[in-house]
Coordinates of C-alpha atoms in Angstrom, one line a residue:
Chain A
X1 CA 0.0 0.0 0.0
X2 CA 1.3 3.4 -0.9
X3 CA 1.5 5.7 2.1
X4 CA 1.4 8.7 -0.2
X5 CA -2.0 7.7 -1.7
X6 CA -4.0 9.3 1.0
X7 CA -2.2 12.7 1.0
X8 CA -4.5 15.7 0.9
X9 CA -2.1 18.6 0.0
X10 CA 1.3 20.1 0.3
X11 CA 1.6 23.2 2.5
X12 CA 4.4 25.7 2.1
X13 CA 5.4 28.5 4.4
X14 CA 7.7 30.7 2.3
X15 CA 9.6 33.2 4.4
X16 CA 12.2 35.8 3.4
X17 CA 15.2 33.6 4.3
X18 CA 13.7 30.2 4.8
X19 CA 11.0 27.9 3.5
X20 CA 9.2 24.9 5.0
X21 CA 7.2 22.2 3.1
X22 CA 4.8 19.7 4.6
X23 CA 2.9 16.9 3.1
X24 CA -0.5 16.7 4.9
X25 CA -3.1 14.0 5.0
X26 CA -6.9 14.4 5.2
X27 CA -6.6 15.0 9.0
X28 CA -4.0 17.7 8.6
X29 CA -1.4 15.4 10.1
X30 CA 2.2 15.6 8.7
X31 CA 3.4 12.8 6.5
X32 CA 6.6 14.4 5.4
X33 CA 8.3 17.7 6.1
X34 CA 11.4 19.6 5.2
X35 CA 12.9 23.0 5.5
X36 CA 15.6 24.8 3.5
X37 CA 17.2 28.2 3.3
X38 CA 15.7 28.8 -0.1
X39 CA 13.6 31.7 1.1
X40 CA 12.2 34.4 -1.0
X41 CA 15.6 36.0 -1.5
X42 CA 17.0 32.8 -3.0
X43 CA 13.9 32.1 -5.1
X44 CA 13.4 35.5 -6.7
X45 CA 12.4 36.2 -9.4
X46 CA 11.7 33.0 -11.2
X47 CA 13.0 30.0 -9.2
X48 CA 9.9 29.5 -7.0
X49 CA 8.3 26.7 -9.0
X50 CA 11.6 24.9 -9.6
X51 CA 12.5 25.0 -5.9
X52 CA 9.1 23.9 -4.8
X53 CA 8.9 21.0 -7.4
X54 CA 12.4 19.9 -6.4
X55 CA 11.3 19.5 -2.8
X56 CA 8.0 17.9 -3.6
X57 CA 9.7 15.5 -5.9
X58 CA 12.3 14.5 -3.3
X59 CA 9.5 14.0 -0.8
X60 CA 7.6 11.8 -3.2
X61 CA 4.6 13.9 -3.6
X62 CA 2.2 12.7 -6.3
X63 CA 2.1 14.8 -9.5
X64 CA -1.4 16.1 -9.0
X65 CA -1.2 16.9 -5.3
X66 CA -2.4 20.5 -4.8
X67 CA -0.3 23.0 -3.0
X68 CA -1.2 25.8 -0.6
X69 CA 1.4 28.5 0.1
X70 CA 1.6 31.5 2.5
X71 CA 4.3 34.1 3.1
X72 CA 6.6 36.0 0.8
X73 CA 5.9 34.0 -2.3
X74 CA 2.8 36.3 -2.5
X75 CA 4.7 39.5 -2.2
X76 CA 5.2 42.0 -4.9
X77 CA 8.3 40.7 -6.7
X78 CA 7.7 37.3 -5.3
X79 CA 6.1 34.4 -7.3
X80 CA 2.7 35.7 -7.9
X81 CA 1.4 38.7 -6.0
X82 CA -1.5 38.0 -3.7
X83 CA -3.1 41.2 -2.5
X84 CA -3.5 42.0 1.2
X85 CA -6.6 41.4 3.2
X86 CA -7.5 44.7 5.0
X87 CA -8.0 44.9 8.7
X88 CA -10.4 44.1 10.2
X89 CA -10.0 40.8 8.4
X90 CA -11.8 37.5 8.8
X91 CA -8.8 35.2 9.1
X92 CA -10.8 32.1 8.1
X93 CA -11.7 33.8 4.8
X94 CA -8.1 34.2 3.5
X95 CA -8.7 31.6 0.7
X96 CA -11.2 34.1 -0.8
X97 CA -8.3 36.5 -1.6
X98 CA -5.8 33.8 -2.6
X99 CA -4.3 33.7 -6.1
X100 CA -4.0 30.6 -8.3
X101 CA -0.7 30.2 -10.1
X102 CA -1.4 30.1 -13.8
X103 CA 0.2 27.5 -16.2
X104 CA 1.3 25.2 -13.4
X105 CA 1.2 21.5 -13.6
X106 CA -0.8 21.3 -10.4
X107 CA -3.3 23.4 -8.5
X108 CA -1.2 25.9 -6.5
X109 CA -2.8 28.7 -4.4
X110 CA -0.9 31.5 -2.7
X111 CA -2.6 33.1 0.3
X112 CA -2.9 36.9 0.8
X113 CA -1.0 38.8 3.4
X114 CA -2.8 41.3 5.7
X115 CA -2.5 45.1 5.7
X116 CA -3.7 48.0 7.9
X117 CA -4.4 51.3 6.1
X118 CA -4.7 53.7 9.1
X119 CA -2.6 56.9 8.6
X120 CA 0.7 56.7 10.5
X121 CA -0.1 53.1 11.4
X122 CA 0.2 51.6 8.0
X123 CA 1.4 48.0 8.3
X124 CA 1.7 44.8 6.5
X125 CA 2.3 41.1 7.3
X126 CA 2.9 38.1 5.1
X127 CA 2.8 34.7 6.8
X128 CA 1.9 35.7 10.3
X129 CA -1.8 36.1 9.2
X130 CA -1.7 32.3 8.4
X131 CA -0.3 31.5 11.8
X132 CA -3.1 33.6 13.3
X133 CA -5.6 31.7 11.1
X134 CA -4.1 28.5 12.5
X135 CA -4.7 29.8 16.1
X136 CA -8.3 30.6 15.2
X137 CA -8.7 27.2 13.6
X138 CA -7.4 25.7 16.8
X139 CA -10.2 27.5 18.7
X140 CA -8.0 30.4 20.0
X141 CA -10.5 32.7 18.3
X142 CA -9.7 35.8 20.4
X143 CA -6.6 37.1 22.0
X144 CA -3.4 39.1 21.7
X145 CA -0.4 37.6 20.0
X146 CA 3.3 38.4 20.3
X147 CA 5.3 37.2 17.3
X148 CA 9.0 38.1 17.8
X149 CA 11.5 38.2 15.0
X150 CA 13.3 40.5 12.6
X151 CA 10.1 42.4 12.3
X152 CA 8.1 41.5 15.4
X153 CA 4.4 41.6 15.1
X154 CA 1.8 42.2 17.8
X155 CA -1.7 41.3 16.7
X156 CA -5.2 41.5 18.2
X157 CA -7.7 38.9 17.1
X158 CA -11.4 39.2 18.1
X159 CA -13.7 36.4 17.3
X160 CA -11.6 35.2 14.4
X161 CA -11.0 38.7 13.0
X162 CA -7.6 40.3 12.8
X163 CA -8.6 43.7 14.2
X164 CA -5.3 45.5 14.6
X165 CA -1.6 44.8 14.4
X166 CA 1.8 46.5 14.8
X167 CA 5.2 45.7 13.4
X168 CA 8.2 46.5 15.6
X169 CA 11.6 46.5 13.9
X170 CA 13.1 44.8 17.0
X171 CA 15.3 42.1 15.5
X172 CA 16.4 44.3 12.6
X173 CA 17.2 47.1 15.1
X174 CA 19.3 44.7 17.1
X175 CA 21.2 43.7 14.0
X176 CA 21.7 47.3 12.9
X177 CA 23.1 48.4 16.3
X178 CA 25.2 45.3 16.9
X179 CA 26.6 45.0 13.3
X180 CA 26.7 48.6 11.9
X181 CA 26.8 51.1 14.8
X182 CA 29.5 52.5 16.9
X183 CA 28.6 49.8 19.5
X184 CA 29.7 47.1 17.1
X185 CA 33.3 46.7 18.5
X186 CA 32.1 47.2 22.0
X187 CA 29.6 44.3 21.7
X188 CA 31.6 41.8 19.7
X189 CA 30.0 38.4 19.3
X190 CA 28.6 38.2 22.8
X191 CA 25.1 36.8 23.2
X192 CA 22.2 38.0 25.5
X193 CA 21.2 35.9 28.4
X194 CA 17.6 36.1 29.9
X195 CA 19.1 35.4 33.3
X196 CA 21.6 38.3 33.2
X197 CA 20.6 41.1 35.6
X198 CA 21.6 43.6 32.9
X199 CA 18.8 42.2 30.7
X200 CA 16.3 42.8 33.5
X201 CA 17.4 46.3 34.4
X202 CA 17.4 47.4 30.7
X203 CA 13.8 46.0 30.4
X204 CA 12.8 48.0 33.5
X205 CA 14.2 51.2 32.0
X206 CA 12.2 50.8 28.9
X207 CA 9.0 49.8 30.8
X208 CA 9.4 52.9 32.9
X209 CA 9.2 55.0 29.7
X210 CA 12.8 55.8 29.0
X211 CA 13.6 56.4 25.3
X212 CA 15.4 53.8 23.3
X213 CA 17.8 56.1 21.4
X214 CA 18.5 57.7 24.8
X215 CA 19.5 54.5 26.6
X216 CA 21.5 53.0 23.8
X217 CA 24.7 55.0 24.1
X218 CA 25.1 54.0 27.8
X219 CA 26.3 50.6 26.4
X220 CA 29.4 52.2 24.9
X221 CA 29.9 54.6 27.8
X222 CA 29.7 51.9 30.4
X223 CA 32.2 49.8 28.6
X224 CA 34.5 52.8 28.3
X225 CA 34.2 54.0 31.8
X226 CA 33.7 50.8 33.8
X227 CA 35.0 48.0 31.6
X228 CA 31.6 46.3 31.7
X229 CA 31.8 42.9 30.1
X230 CA 30.5 42.1 26.6
X231 CA 28.0 39.5 27.8
X232 CA 26.4 42.1 30.1
X233 CA 26.4 44.7 27.3
X234 CA 24.8 42.2 24.9
X235 CA 22.1 41.4 27.5
X236 CA 21.6 45.1 28.0
X237 CA 21.1 45.7 24.3
X238 CA 18.6 42.9 24.0
X239 CA 16.8 44.2 27.1
X240 CA 16.6 47.7 25.5
X241 CA 15.3 46.5 22.1
X242 CA 12.9 43.9 23.5
X243 CA 11.9 46.2 26.3
X244 CA 11.2 49.1 23.9
X245 CA 8.9 46.7 21.9
X246 CA 7.0 45.4 25.0
X247 CA 6.7 48.9 26.6
X248 CA 5.0 50.2 23.4
X249 CA 2.9 47.1 22.9
X250 CA 1.7 47.2 26.5
X251 CA 0.4 50.7 26.0
X252 CA -1.2 49.9 22.6
X253 CA -2.7 46.5 23.3
X254 CA -3.1 46.5 27.2
X255 CA -2.6 42.7 27.3
X256 CA -2.9 40.6 30.4
X257 CA -2.0 37.5 28.5
X258 CA -0.5 36.9 25.1
X259 CA 0.1 34.0 22.8
X260 CA 3.8 34.0 22.3
X261 CA 4.8 32.6 18.9
X262 CA 8.6 32.1 19.3
X263 CA 11.2 29.4 19.5
X264 CA 14.7 28.9 20.7
X265 CA 16.7 31.6 22.5
X266 CA 14.3 34.3 21.5
X267 CA 11.5 32.5 23.3
X268 CA 13.5 32.5 26.5
X269 CA 14.2 36.2 26.2
X270 CA 10.6 37.1 25.4
X271 CA 9.2 34.9 28.2
X272 CA 11.4 36.6 30.7
X273 CA 10.7 40.0 29.3
X274 CA 6.9 39.6 29.2
X275 CA 6.9 38.2 32.8
X276 CA 8.8 41.3 33.9
X277 CA 6.1 43.4 32.3
X278 CA 3.4 41.5 34.2
X279 CA 2.1 39.9 31.0
X280 CA 1.3 36.2 31.1
X281 CA 2.7 34.4 28.1
X282 CA 1.3 31.2 26.7
X283 CA 3.9 29.5 24.4
X284 CA 2.6 28.7 20.9
X285 CA 4.4 26.7 18.2
X286 CA 4.7 28.9 15.2
X287 CA 5.4 26.1 12.8
X288 CA 2.3 24.2 14.0
X289 CA 0.2 27.3 13.7
X290 CA 1.3 28.0 10.1
X291 CA 0.7 24.4 9.1
X292 CA -2.8 24.5 10.7
X293 CA -3.6 27.8 9.0
X294 CA -2.5 26.4 5.7
X295 CA -4.5 23.2 6.2
X296 CA -7.6 25.2 7.1
X297 CA -7.3 27.2 3.8
X298 CA -6.6 24.0 1.9
X299 CA -9.8 22.5 3.2
X300 CA -11.7 25.5 1.9
X301 CA -10.4 24.8 -1.5
X302 CA -10.3 21.1 -1.7
X303 CA -12.1 19.8 1.3
X304 CA -15.2 18.7 -0.5
X305 CA -13.5 16.9 -3.4
Chain B
X1 CA 54.4 95.4 11.3
X2 CA 53.8 91.7 11.6
X3 CA 50.1 91.0 12.2
X4 CA 51.1 87.6 13.7
X5 CA 53.3 89.2 16.4
X6 CA 50.4 89.7 18.8
X7 CA 48.9 86.2 18.6
X8 CA 48.0 84.6 21.8
X9 CA 47.5 81.0 21.0
X10 CA 46.2 78.5 18.5
X11 CA 43.0 76.7 19.3
X12 CA 41.9 73.4 17.8
X13 CA 38.6 71.6 17.9
X14 CA 39.4 68.0 16.9
X15 CA 36.3 66.1 16.1
X16 CA 35.8 62.5 14.8
X17 CA 35.5 63.5 11.2
X18 CA 36.6 67.1 11.0
X19 CA 39.0 69.5 12.7
X20 CA 39.1 73.3 13.0
X21 CA 42.1 75.5 13.8
X22 CA 42.0 79.2 14.9
X23 CA 44.7 81.6 15.6
X24 CA 43.5 83.9 18.4
X25 CA 44.8 87.2 19.6
X26 CA 44.9 88.4 23.3
X27 CA 41.2 89.4 23.0
X28 CA 40.2 86.0 21.8
X29 CA 39.5 87.4 18.3
X30 CA 40.1 85.2 15.3
X31 CA 43.1 86.2 13.1
X32 CA 43.1 83.1 10.9
X33 CA 41.0 80.0 10.8
X34 CA 40.7 76.9 8.7
X35 CA 38.9 73.6 8.8
X36 CA 39.7 70.2 7.3
X37 CA 38.4 66.7 7.2
X38 CA 41.4 65.4 9.0
X39 CA 39.4 64.4 12.0
X40 CA 40.4 61.8 14.6
X41 CA 39.8 59.0 12.2
X42 CA 42.3 60.4 9.6
X43 CA 44.8 61.4 12.3
X44 CA 45.0 58.1 14.3
X45 CA 47.3 56.8 15.6
X46 CA 50.3 59.1 15.0
X47 CA 49.5 61.8 12.6
X48 CA 48.0 64.3 15.0
X49 CA 51.2 66.4 15.4
X50 CA 52.1 66.4 11.7
X51 CA 48.5 67.4 10.7
X52 CA 48.4 70.2 13.3
X53 CA 51.9 71.5 12.4
X54 CA 51.0 71.5 8.7
X55 CA 48.0 73.7 9.3
X56 CA 49.8 76.0 11.8
X57 CA 52.7 76.4 9.3
X58 CA 50.3 77.2 6.4
X59 CA 48.6 79.7 8.6
X60 CA 51.9 81.4 9.5
X61 CA 51.7 80.6 13.2
X62 CA 55.0 81.5 15.0
X63 CA 57.1 78.5 16.2
X64 CA 56.6 79.1 19.9
X65 CA 52.8 79.8 19.8
X66 CA 51.1 77.5 22.3
X67 CA 48.2 75.4 21.3
X68 CA 45.0 74.4 23.2
X69 CA 43.0 71.4 21.9
X70 CA 39.6 69.9 22.7
X71 CA 37.7 66.9 21.3
X72 CA 38.8 63.5 20.2
X73 CA 42.5 64.2 20.2
X74 CA 42.2 63.5 23.9
X75 CA 40.3 60.2 23.5
X76 CA 41.8 56.8 24.3
X77 CA 43.6 55.9 21.1
X78 CA 43.8 59.6 20.1
X79 CA 46.8 61.7 20.4
X80 CA 47.3 61.8 24.2
X81 CA 44.5 60.6 26.4
X82 CA 43.0 63.3 28.6
X83 CA 40.9 61.8 31.3
X84 CA 37.3 62.8 31.8
X85 CA 36.0 65.3 34.3
X86 CA 33.2 63.7 36.3
X87 CA 29.8 65.2 36.6
X88 CA 29.0 67.5 38.4
X89 CA 31.9 69.2 36.7
X90 CA 33.1 72.8 37.0
X91 CA 33.3 73.7 33.3
X92 CA 35.7 76.6 33.9
X93 CA 38.2 74.2 35.6
X94 CA 38.7 72.0 32.6
X95 CA 42.3 73.2 32.3
X96 CA 43.1 71.5 35.7
X97 CA 42.6 68.1 34.1
X98 CA 44.2 68.9 30.8
X99 CA 47.3 66.9 29.6
X100 CA 50.4 68.5 28.2
X101 CA 51.8 66.8 25.1
X102 CA 55.4 65.6 25.9
X103 CA 58.4 66.1 23.6
X104 CA 56.6 68.7 21.4
X105 CA 58.3 71.7 20.0
X106 CA 55.7 74.0 21.5
X107 CA 53.4 74.1 24.6
X108 CA 50.4 71.9 23.6
X109 CA 47.5 71.1 26.0
X110 CA 44.6 68.8 25.4
X111 CA 41.5 69.4 27.4
X112 CA 39.6 66.6 29.1
X113 CA 36.2 65.3 28.1
X114 CA 33.3 64.9 30.6
X115 CA 31.8 61.7 31.9
X116 CA 28.8 60.6 34.0
X117 CA 29.2 57.5 36.1
X118 CA 25.5 56.8 37.2
X119 CA 24.5 53.2 36.6
X120 CA 22.5 52.8 33.4
X121 CA 23.2 56.4 32.6
X122 CA 26.9 56.2 32.0
X123 CA 27.8 58.8 29.4
X124 CA 30.7 60.6 27.9
X125 CA 31.4 63.7 25.8
X126 CA 34.5 65.1 24.1
X127 CA 34.3 68.6 22.7
X128 CA 30.8 69.5 23.8
X129 CA 32.1 70.3 27.3
X130 CA 34.3 72.9 25.8
X131 CA 31.4 74.4 23.9
X132 CA 29.5 74.5 27.2
X133 CA 32.5 76.1 28.9
X134 CA 32.3 78.7 26.1
X135 CA 28.7 79.3 26.9
X136 CA 29.6 79.8 30.6
X137 CA 32.4 82.1 29.7
X138 CA 29.9 84.1 27.7
X139 CA 27.8 84.5 30.8
X140 CA 25.3 81.8 30.0
X141 CA 26.1 80.1 33.3
X142 CA 22.9 78.1 33.7
X143 CA 20.6 76.5 31.3
X144 CA 19.7 73.4 29.2
X145 CA 21.5 72.9 26.0
X146 CA 20.5 70.8 23.0
X147 CA 23.4 69.8 20.8
X148 CA 22.2 67.8 17.8
X149 CA 24.5 65.5 15.8
X150 CA 25.5 61.9 15.2
X151 CA 25.4 61.6 18.9
X152 CA 23.2 64.4 20.1
X153 CA 23.8 65.7 23.6
X154 CA 21.4 67.3 26.0
X155 CA 23.1 69.0 28.9
X156 CA 22.1 70.8 32.1
X157 CA 24.4 73.5 33.3
X158 CA 23.8 75.1 36.8
X159 CA 26.0 78.0 37.8
X160 CA 28.9 77.0 35.6
X161 CA 28.7 73.3 36.5
X162 CA 27.8 70.5 34.1
X163 CA 25.3 68.7 36.3
X164 CA 23.8 66.0 34.0
X165 CA 23.9 65.1 30.3
X166 CA 22.5 62.5 28.0
X167 CA 23.6 61.2 24.6
X168 CA 21.0 60.3 22.0
X169 CA 22.2 58.2 19.1
X170 CA 19.9 60.3 16.8
X171 CA 22.1 61.0 13.9
X172 CA 23.6 57.6 13.9
X173 CA 20.2 56.0 14.1
X174 CA 19.1 58.0 11.1
X175 CA 22.1 56.8 9.2
X176 CA 21.6 53.1 10.3
X177 CA 18.0 53.1 9.2
X178 CA 18.4 55.0 6.0
X179 CA 21.6 53.3 4.8
X180 CA 21.4 49.7 6.3
X181 CA 17.8 48.8 7.1
X182 CA 15.0 47.4 5.0
X183 CA 13.9 51.0 4.6
X184 CA 17.0 51.9 2.6
X185 CA 15.5 51.3 -0.8
X186 CA 12.2 52.9 0.2
X187 CA 13.9 56.1 1.3
X188 CA 16.5 56.5 -1.4
X189 CA 18.4 59.8 -1.4
X190 CA 15.4 61.9 -0.3
X191 CA 16.0 64.7 2.2
X192 CA 13.8 65.7 5.2
X193 CA 12.1 69.1 5.1
X194 CA 11.1 70.9 8.3
X195 CA 8.0 72.3 6.5
X196 CA 6.7 68.9 5.4
X197 CA 3.5 67.9 7.3
X198 CA 4.9 64.3 7.5
X199 CA 7.7 65.7 9.7
X200 CA 5.3 67.4 12.0
X201 CA 3.0 64.4 12.4
X202 CA 5.9 62.1 13.1
X203 CA 7.1 64.5 15.8
X204 CA 3.6 64.5 17.3
X205 CA 3.5 60.7 17.4
X206 CA 6.8 60.6 19.3
X207 CA 5.8 63.4 21.7
X208 CA 2.6 61.6 22.4
X209 CA 4.7 58.7 23.7
X210 CA 4.6 56.2 20.8
X211 CA 7.6 53.9 20.6
X212 CA 10.3 54.6 18.0
X213 CA 10.8 51.0 16.8
X214 CA 7.0 50.7 16.6
X215 CA 6.5 53.7 14.3
X216 CA 9.5 53.0 12.0
X217 CA 8.0 50.2 9.9
X218 CA 5.0 52.4 8.9
X219 CA 7.5 54.1 6.6
X220 CA 7.9 51.0 4.5
X221 CA 4.3 50.0 4.8
X222 CA 2.9 53.4 3.7
X223 CA 5.2 53.3 0.7
X224 CA 4.0 49.8 -0.2
X225 CA 0.3 50.4 0.4
X226 CA -0.2 54.0 -0.6
X227 CA 2.8 54.9 -2.7
X228 CA 3.8 57.7 -0.3
X229 CA 6.6 59.8 -1.9
X230 CA 10.2 59.5 -0.8
X231 CA 10.4 63.1 0.4
X232 CA 7.5 62.5 2.7
X233 CA 9.0 59.3 4.0
X234 CA 12.4 61.0 4.6
X235 CA 10.6 63.8 6.5
X236 CA 8.7 61.2 8.5
X237 CA 12.0 59.3 9.4
X238 CA 13.6 62.6 10.6
X239 CA 10.5 63.4 12.6
X240 CA 10.6 60.0 14.3
X241 CA 14.3 60.1 15.2
X242 CA 14.3 63.7 16.3
X243 CA 10.9 63.4 17.9
X244 CA 12.1 60.4 19.9
X245 CA 15.1 62.4 21.2
X246 CA 13.0 65.4 22.1
X247 CA 10.2 63.4 23.7
X248 CA 12.8 61.7 26.0
X249 CA 14.7 64.8 26.7
X250 CA 11.6 66.7 27.5
X251 CA 10.7 64.1 30.2
X252 CA 14.3 64.1 31.6
X253 CA 15.2 67.8 31.5
X254 CA 11.8 69.5 31.6
X255 CA 13.0 72.4 29.6
X256 CA 11.0 75.6 28.8
X257 CA 14.0 77.0 26.9
X258 CA 17.1 75.5 25.5
X259 CA 20.3 76.8 23.9
X260 CA 20.3 75.1 20.5
X261 CA 23.8 74.4 19.3
X262 CA 23.3 73.5 15.6
X263 CA 23.9 74.8 12.1
X264 CA 22.6 74.2 8.6
X265 CA 19.6 72.0 7.8
X266 CA 19.8 70.2 11.2
X267 CA 19.2 73.6 12.8
X268 CA 16.0 74.1 10.8
X269 CA 14.7 70.6 11.7
X270 CA 15.5 71.0 15.4
X271 CA 14.0 74.5 15.6
X272 CA 10.8 73.3 14.1
X273 CA 10.8 70.2 16.3
X274 CA 11.5 72.1 19.6
X275 CA 8.8 74.6 18.8
X276 CA 6.3 71.7 18.2
X277 CA 7.3 70.4 21.7
X278 CA 6.6 73.9 23.2
X279 CA 10.3 74.4 23.9
X280 CA 11.7 77.8 23.1
X281 CA 15.1 77.5 21.3
X282 CA 17.8 80.1 21.4
X283 CA 20.2 79.5 18.5
X284 CA 23.9 79.3 19.5
X285 CA 26.9 79.2 17.2
X286 CA 28.7 76.0 18.1
X287 CA 32.0 77.1 16.5
X288 CA 32.0 80.3 18.4
X289 CA 31.2 78.5 21.6
X290 CA 34.1 76.0 21.1
X291 CA 36.5 78.8 20.3
X292 CA 35.4 80.8 23.3
X293 CA 35.8 77.7 25.6
X294 CA 39.2 77.0 24.2
X295 CA 40.2 80.6 24.7
X296 CA 39.0 80.6 28.3
X297 CA 41.1 77.5 29.0
X298 CA 44.1 79.1 27.2
X299 CA 43.8 82.1 29.4
X300 CA 44.0 79.9 32.5
X301 CA 47.3 78.5 31.2
X302 CA 49.0 81.5 29.6
X303 CA 46.9 84.5 30.5
X304 CA 49.4 85.9 33.0
X305 CA 52.6 85.5 30.9

């Protein structure tokens, strides 16, 4: 008996720097999965289909298996542009704004991102809306979500609708300061540690309303004046960037509890930081959320066939 | 009659990227001046004396004319390290902590910088303390000073003493975001304009307490979603970085009036921004302040000879 015969679809989360592919059965369970660093940057402008077919072939996906995709493949300059859903957006209706890839050998749908048009609060996401749809499909239909990363997102979902969201350039700011600023040599390769008191005190400063660009230079000055160690400085920098995000988000979203979509070291830092801000964090698995959101959309397309 | 015969000293303001040299008479009036891009970076580690003597020679300075220097020449890794004065620091007593350059053909003194040792608020300046000493010498003995730049300084001076100061990485943050971040392509080469409504509304957002890393991404999103023009985006970015600085400084220094030490386009932007924050700005000439501060220190050394 061929284990691949009861596959339902392939699901792809195509990020900027990475991509993940799953083969799912009719229950949404994973039969095969793989990830690679062939993100949007590697795939632009015309390697999307070749990369996808390569992975599907290696995973033994049948020729006619349909594919559902979220993320940067739908960006302008990606594979095929999928317009944004506007907030407030019904997350379970993403499939209605999906695009179908023309002239493909199989049925391939790319899900839309989400956008917010408010003046001064314009914002966009691609991929996170599918994770949020996955949360909704998993009966977490209302709540506030904290999704850390290069461009951290905070999102408010009410009864399955994405009401409001904000992008914080937290991870990118950390990279800019540690790789390109005058603090670069001071910081070196040291890593932040959630247990380091310098992380906590930096968080407190930001939560008390101190300005980010104001506190930053103390990293250099404290190294110069007091010989503070690189590990303490790195923890302080992470405390400042993450604290700046959480302080702003706390004012904007007034959360008592958030769903925290993070993994690895970032998850440790954010859990510690949210606790310090008196915000209860419930850990969520971002990969599982994306997969569930993709599966829910796939069911809308192909569930009755 | 030789016009150079009544010279009192040479004064040098040695910054990171530029340097200025003045020949001063006994009244502190300028007889000759020049500036060059041979700042600390170009002069390190052993070209300080050669560069200085080249300029003094070309200006016709007598061989024995003493020289007073402020700025990065006194930094660690500069010409000769001049330690910092600690806050609270008597600005008129800077000469007491100056270093004399050994084995030089003339009397050369390098003035100290200033530092602040408070935990989490460690800070340093080199050069600005001499401008502040110049303000004090010019009878502006108390007040709050706003000194925009790559590393903007806000300083509180009470009765001739530097009580407290804070560095904001405003100019550097502007450079990081516009040259190295995801906003780079969005912004292009466009310049900020103090008259642009996007500048004012960005200032207002920061003054109302919005977070800097929170507001930043709207620049990209508004270009993507609404095709906002680069000039508006550049004005918004400047409004956000300058607004972030002024919002923090307003909380920390509670100023009604500041001495604004800025020139050129930066002066226009800061005057508009300070007005928007209900802070009265009195324009001060930074070059004249530095020269006056250097002259005051020179008088302490050589005034009675």
